[in-house]
Tab-separated table of C-alpha atoms in Angstrom:
chain	number	residue	atom	x	y	z
J	188	GLY	CA	167.557	85.289	10.465
J	189	LEU	CA	166.821	82.324	12.674
J	190	ALA	CA	169.656	81.737	15.441
J	191	GLY	CA	169.978	77.884	14.337
J	192	ALA	CA	168.819	74.460	13.457
J	193	ALA	CA	167.483	71.676	15.515
J	194	ASP	CA	167.013	68.014	14.762
J	195	PRO	CA	164.150	66.591	16.586
J	196	ALA	CA	165.695	62.900	16.012
J	197	ASP	CA	168.211	64.021	18.651
J	198	CYS	CA	165.284	64.480	21.015
J	199	GLY	CA	163.749	61.127	20.104
J	200	LEU	CA	161.522	61.651	17.395
J	201	SER	CA	161.117	58.685	15.224
J	202	PRO	CA	158.665	56.515	12.976
J	203	SER	CA	159.060	53.860	15.307
J	204	ALA	CA	158.659	55.720	18.482
J	205	SER	CA	155.232	55.883	20.341
J	206	ALA	CA	153.114	58.932	19.714
J	207	GLU	CA	153.908	60.161	23.277
J	208	ALA	CA	157.466	59.977	22.922
J	209	ASN	CA	157.079	61.719	19.430
J	210	ALA	CA	155.140	64.723	20.533
J	211	LYS	CA	157.360	65.337	23.562
J	212	ALA	CA	160.473	65.153	21.305
J	213	LEU	CA	158.998	67.442	18.846
J	214	GLN	CA	158.052	69.806	21.304
J	215	ARG	CA	161.433	69.649	22.918
J	216	ALA	CA	163.136	70.651	19.548
J	217	LEU	CA	160.663	73.585	19.009
J	218	ASP	CA	160.498	75.086	22.404
J	219	GLY	CA	161.519	78.738	22.379
J	220	GLY	CA	161.464	79.320	18.765
J	221	ASN	CA	164.088	81.274	16.932
J	222	CYS	CA	165.080	78.134	15.141
J	223	GLU	CA	164.660	75.987	12.096
J	224	VAL	CA	163.436	72.438	12.937
J	225	ARG	CA	163.728	69.695	10.034
J	226	ILE	CA	162.216	66.389	9.945
J	227	ASP	CA	164.177	64.439	7.318
J	228	ARG	CA	163.738	60.771	7.696
J	229	PRO	CA	160.670	59.504	5.773
J	230	GLY	CA	157.916	57.593	7.713
J	231	VAL	CA	154.806	58.051	9.538
J	232	TYR	CA	155.165	59.816	12.736
J	233	ASP	CA	152.414	59.395	15.288
J	234	LEU	CA	151.291	62.349	17.853
J	235	ASP	CA	149.104	62.207	20.645
J	236	ARG	CA	148.855	65.598	21.568
J	237	THR	CA	148.988	69.633	20.340
J	238	VAL	CA	152.745	70.911	19.552
J	239	PHE	CA	153.122	74.381	20.192
J	240	LEU	CA	155.080	76.992	18.021
J	241	ASP	CA	156.846	79.821	19.338
J	242	SER	CA	157.729	83.060	17.349
J	243	ASP	CA	160.640	82.982	14.952
J	244	THR	CA	160.165	79.270	13.929
J	245	ARG	CA	160.531	77.621	10.701
J	246	LEU	CA	159.137	73.661	10.557
J	247	VAL	CA	160.243	71.801	7.560
J	248	PHE	CA	159.111	68.225	6.587
J	249	ALA	CA	161.169	66.176	4.046
J	250	GLU	CA	159.377	64.311	1.176
J	251	GLY	CA	158.010	61.288	2.398
J	252	VAL	CA	157.282	62.394	6.166
J	253	THR	CA	153.565	62.057	7.581
J	254	ILE	CA	152.438	63.341	10.542
J	255	ARG	CA	149.269	61.346	11.850
J	256	LYS	CA	147.269	62.024	14.682
J	257	ALA	CA	146.974	58.955	17.032
J	258	LYS	CA	144.016	60.222	19.027
J	259	ALA	CA	141.365	62.559	19.239
J	260	TYR	CA	142.730	66.082	20.540
J	261	SER	CA	142.259	69.687	18.773
J	262	ASN	CA	145.135	71.332	17.292
J	263	VAL	CA	147.899	69.378	15.852
J	264	PHE	CA	150.258	72.624	15.447
J	265	VAL	CA	149.046	75.827	16.855
J	266	ASN	CA	151.165	79.135	18.073
J	267	ARG	CA	151.757	79.053	21.534
J	268	GLY	CA	150.202	82.467	22.003
J	269	ALA	CA	146.748	81.209	21.150
J	270	TYR	CA	146.380	79.280	24.434
J	271	GLU	CA	148.584	81.493	26.631
J	272	GLY	CA	146.794	84.714	25.631
J	273	HIS	CA	149.748	86.740	23.711
J	274	SER	CA	150.574	87.065	19.901
J	275	ASN	CA	153.262	85.464	17.817
J	276	SER	CA	155.029	86.379	14.724
J	277	ASN	CA	157.132	84.827	11.872
J	278	ILE	CA	156.224	81.229	11.868
J	279	THR	CA	156.389	78.884	8.728
J	280	ILE	CA	155.360	75.413	8.410
J	281	ARG	CA	156.781	73.647	5.122
J	282	GLY	CA	156.034	70.350	3.599
J	283	LEU	CA	153.653	69.067	5.980
J	284	ARG	CA	151.756	65.857	4.964
J	285	LEU	CA	148.891	65.499	7.710
J	286	SER	CA	146.787	62.510	8.208
J	287	VAL	CA	143.998	63.160	10.667
J	288	ASN	CA	143.263	59.479	11.048
J	289	GLY	CA	139.891	59.900	12.086
J	290	ASN	CA	140.663	61.922	15.277
J	291	GLU	CA	138.866	65.104	15.725
J	292	ALA	CA	138.100	67.354	18.978
J	293	ILE	CA	137.368	71.019	19.284
J	294	PRO	CA	138.537	73.343	22.026
J	295	PRO	CA	135.997	73.447	24.826
J	296	ALA	CA	133.794	76.464	25.899
J	297	GLY	CA	136.184	78.228	28.647
J	298	SER	CA	139.297	77.405	26.495
J	299	PRO	CA	141.453	80.479	25.718
J	300	ALA	CA	141.163	79.153	22.042
J	301	GLN	CA	137.505	78.541	22.020
J	302	GLY	CA	136.344	78.095	18.514
J	303	LEU	CA	140.128	77.482	17.057
J	304	ARG	CA	138.970	74.410	15.188
J	305	GLY	CA	141.830	74.009	12.721
J	306	GLN	CA	143.926	70.906	12.520
J	307	VAL	CA	146.587	73.459	11.672
J	308	ALA	CA	145.706	76.935	13.664
J	309	PHE	CA	147.044	80.533	14.348
J	310	TYR	CA	145.470	82.837	16.619
J	311	ARG	CA	146.875	86.426	17.227
J	312	ILE	CA	149.440	85.902	14.391
J	313	ASP	CA	151.427	88.170	12.466
J	314	ARG	CA	153.350	86.625	9.629
J	315	ALA	CA	152.454	83.000	9.260
J	316	ARG	CA	153.058	80.826	6.320
J	317	VAL	CA	152.004	77.331	5.377
J	318	GLU	CA	153.391	76.089	2.465
J	319	ASP	CA	153.524	72.820	0.377
J	320	PHE	CA	150.793	71.228	2.437
J	321	ARG	CA	148.702	68.190	1.895
J	322	CYS	CA	145.857	66.725	3.824
J	323	GLU	CA	143.503	64.118	2.273
J	324	ASP	CA	141.360	62.887	5.208
J	325	LEU	CA	139.986	65.779	6.730
J	326	GLY	CA	136.928	65.107	8.913
J	327	THR	CA	133.482	66.396	9.685
J	328	SER	CA	134.037	68.776	12.722
J	329	GLN	CA	137.547	70.378	12.378
J	330	TYR	CA	138.745	72.919	9.811
J	331	CYS	CA	141.914	72.040	8.060
J	332	ILE	CA	143.748	75.284	8.323
J	333	HIS	CA	142.379	78.140	10.749
J	334	PHE	CA	143.725	81.644	11.079
J	335	ALA	CA	142.088	84.108	13.489
J	336	ASP	CA	142.969	87.792	14.559
J	337	PHE	CA	145.884	87.703	12.050
J	338	THR	CA	148.136	90.072	9.740
J	339	ASP	CA	149.954	89.008	6.726
J	340	VAL	CA	149.368	85.223	6.392
J	341	ALA	CA	149.546	82.911	3.566
J	342	VAL	CA	148.886	79.493	2.244
J	343	GLU	CA	150.601	78.336	-0.925
J	344	ARG	CA	151.004	74.958	-2.894
J	345	PHE	CA	148.391	72.774	-0.959
J	346	VAL	CA	145.989	69.771	-1.432
J	347	ILE	CA	143.099	69.475	0.847
J	348	ARG	CA	140.475	66.841	0.571
J	349	GLY	CA	137.741	65.671	2.833
J	350	ARG	CA	134.518	66.876	4.691
J	351	LYS	CA	134.811	69.865	6.533
J	352	ASP	CA	136.017	73.531	5.909
J	353	GLY	CA	139.536	73.782	3.985
J	354	VAL	CA	141.036	76.985	4.979
J	355	HIS	CA	139.078	79.201	7.452
J	356	PHE	CA	139.837	83.100	8.120
J	357	ASN	CA	138.303	84.941	11.279
J	358	CYS	CA	139.250	88.579	11.248
J	359	GLY	CA	142.291	89.985	9.965
J	360	ARG	CA	144.214	91.638	7.271
J	361	GLY	CA	146.479	90.772	4.572
J	362	PHE	CA	146.168	87.075	3.345
J	363	VAL	CA	146.969	84.990	0.341
J	364	VAL	CA	145.649	81.610	-0.604
J	365	ARG	CA	147.397	80.592	-3.986
J	366	ASP	CA	148.040	77.340	-6.075
J	367	GLY	CA	145.971	74.979	-4.248
J	368	VAL	CA	143.262	72.158	-4.656
J	369	ILE	CA	140.400	71.855	-2.222
J	370	ARG	CA	137.719	69.213	-2.333
J	371	THR	CA	135.555	69.357	0.765
J	372	GLY	CA	132.158	68.519	1.839
J	373	ASP	CA	131.575	71.784	3.581
J	374	ASP	CA	133.224	75.399	2.581
J	375	ALA	CA	136.589	75.428	0.473
J	376	ILE	CA	137.550	78.882	1.886
J	377	VAL	CA	135.735	80.813	4.399
J	378	LEU	CA	136.430	84.543	5.113
J	379	ARG	CA	134.350	85.752	8.505
J	380	ALA	CA	134.382	89.018	9.945
J	381	ILE	CA	133.505	87.597	13.391
J	382	LYS	CA	135.922	87.105	16.332
J	383	THR	CA	136.881	83.758	17.745
J	384	GLY	CA	138.351	82.696	21.104
J	385	ASN	CA	137.282	84.743	24.151
J	386	GLU	CA	136.028	87.444	21.864
J	387	GLY	CA	133.778	84.997	19.767
J	388	GLY	CA	130.888	86.548	18.122
J	389	ARG	CA	132.370	90.228	18.229
J	390	ARG	CA	132.221	91.691	14.788
J	391	ALA	CA	135.645	93.020	13.122
J	392	ILE	CA	137.072	93.538	10.053
J	393	THR	CA	138.622	90.913	7.234
J	394	GLU	CA	140.369	92.744	4.262
J	395	ASP	CA	143.266	92.795	2.008
J	396	VAL	CA	142.405	89.421	0.597
J	397	VAL	CA	143.994	87.532	-2.487
J	398	VAL	CA	142.934	84.016	-3.576
J	399	THR	CA	144.330	82.878	-6.795
J	400	ASN	CA	145.895	79.717	-8.629
């Protein structure tokens, strides 16, 4: 099990705080992993940068909590190894209500996570879950949820509405998409056998797939 629980409000997270202060507070609460972090106070929390998730992390949002992008940056939540060149494992995001708020950006050429276009993204990941998720303002350039180089991942009980891809998979084994609604102007669910990141374009395998309602 996880070692303990952390309350990001103790680090300064608040609906009334600035986007910079919120991002720093949430990152402090999450740093190091091996914990459950809960956001229980209802409200809209602005973030102005990516928040990184370490292994053995459970991030839980209570009903009435919305995370809103306050400027154009790429991933809202991503496993730390995606940018540091190592793998992560055992990460769950539960209850996230995400507002893109018109803010989009893609990791640039030369980035360790080049091509990782998800608002919520995982790269080099084993055992990840996104549950009870909702995003209803997906934009034109970023995917909503993106997995790359993965094993044993799942997206369950979710609503995605907007314009770009809903759930996007690049190369891996064992994923489940279950009990969801996707209404997008582009692809709802994408399965690709092509690598992303610094290995972008190389062919690999995507297999052991379950998509069901």
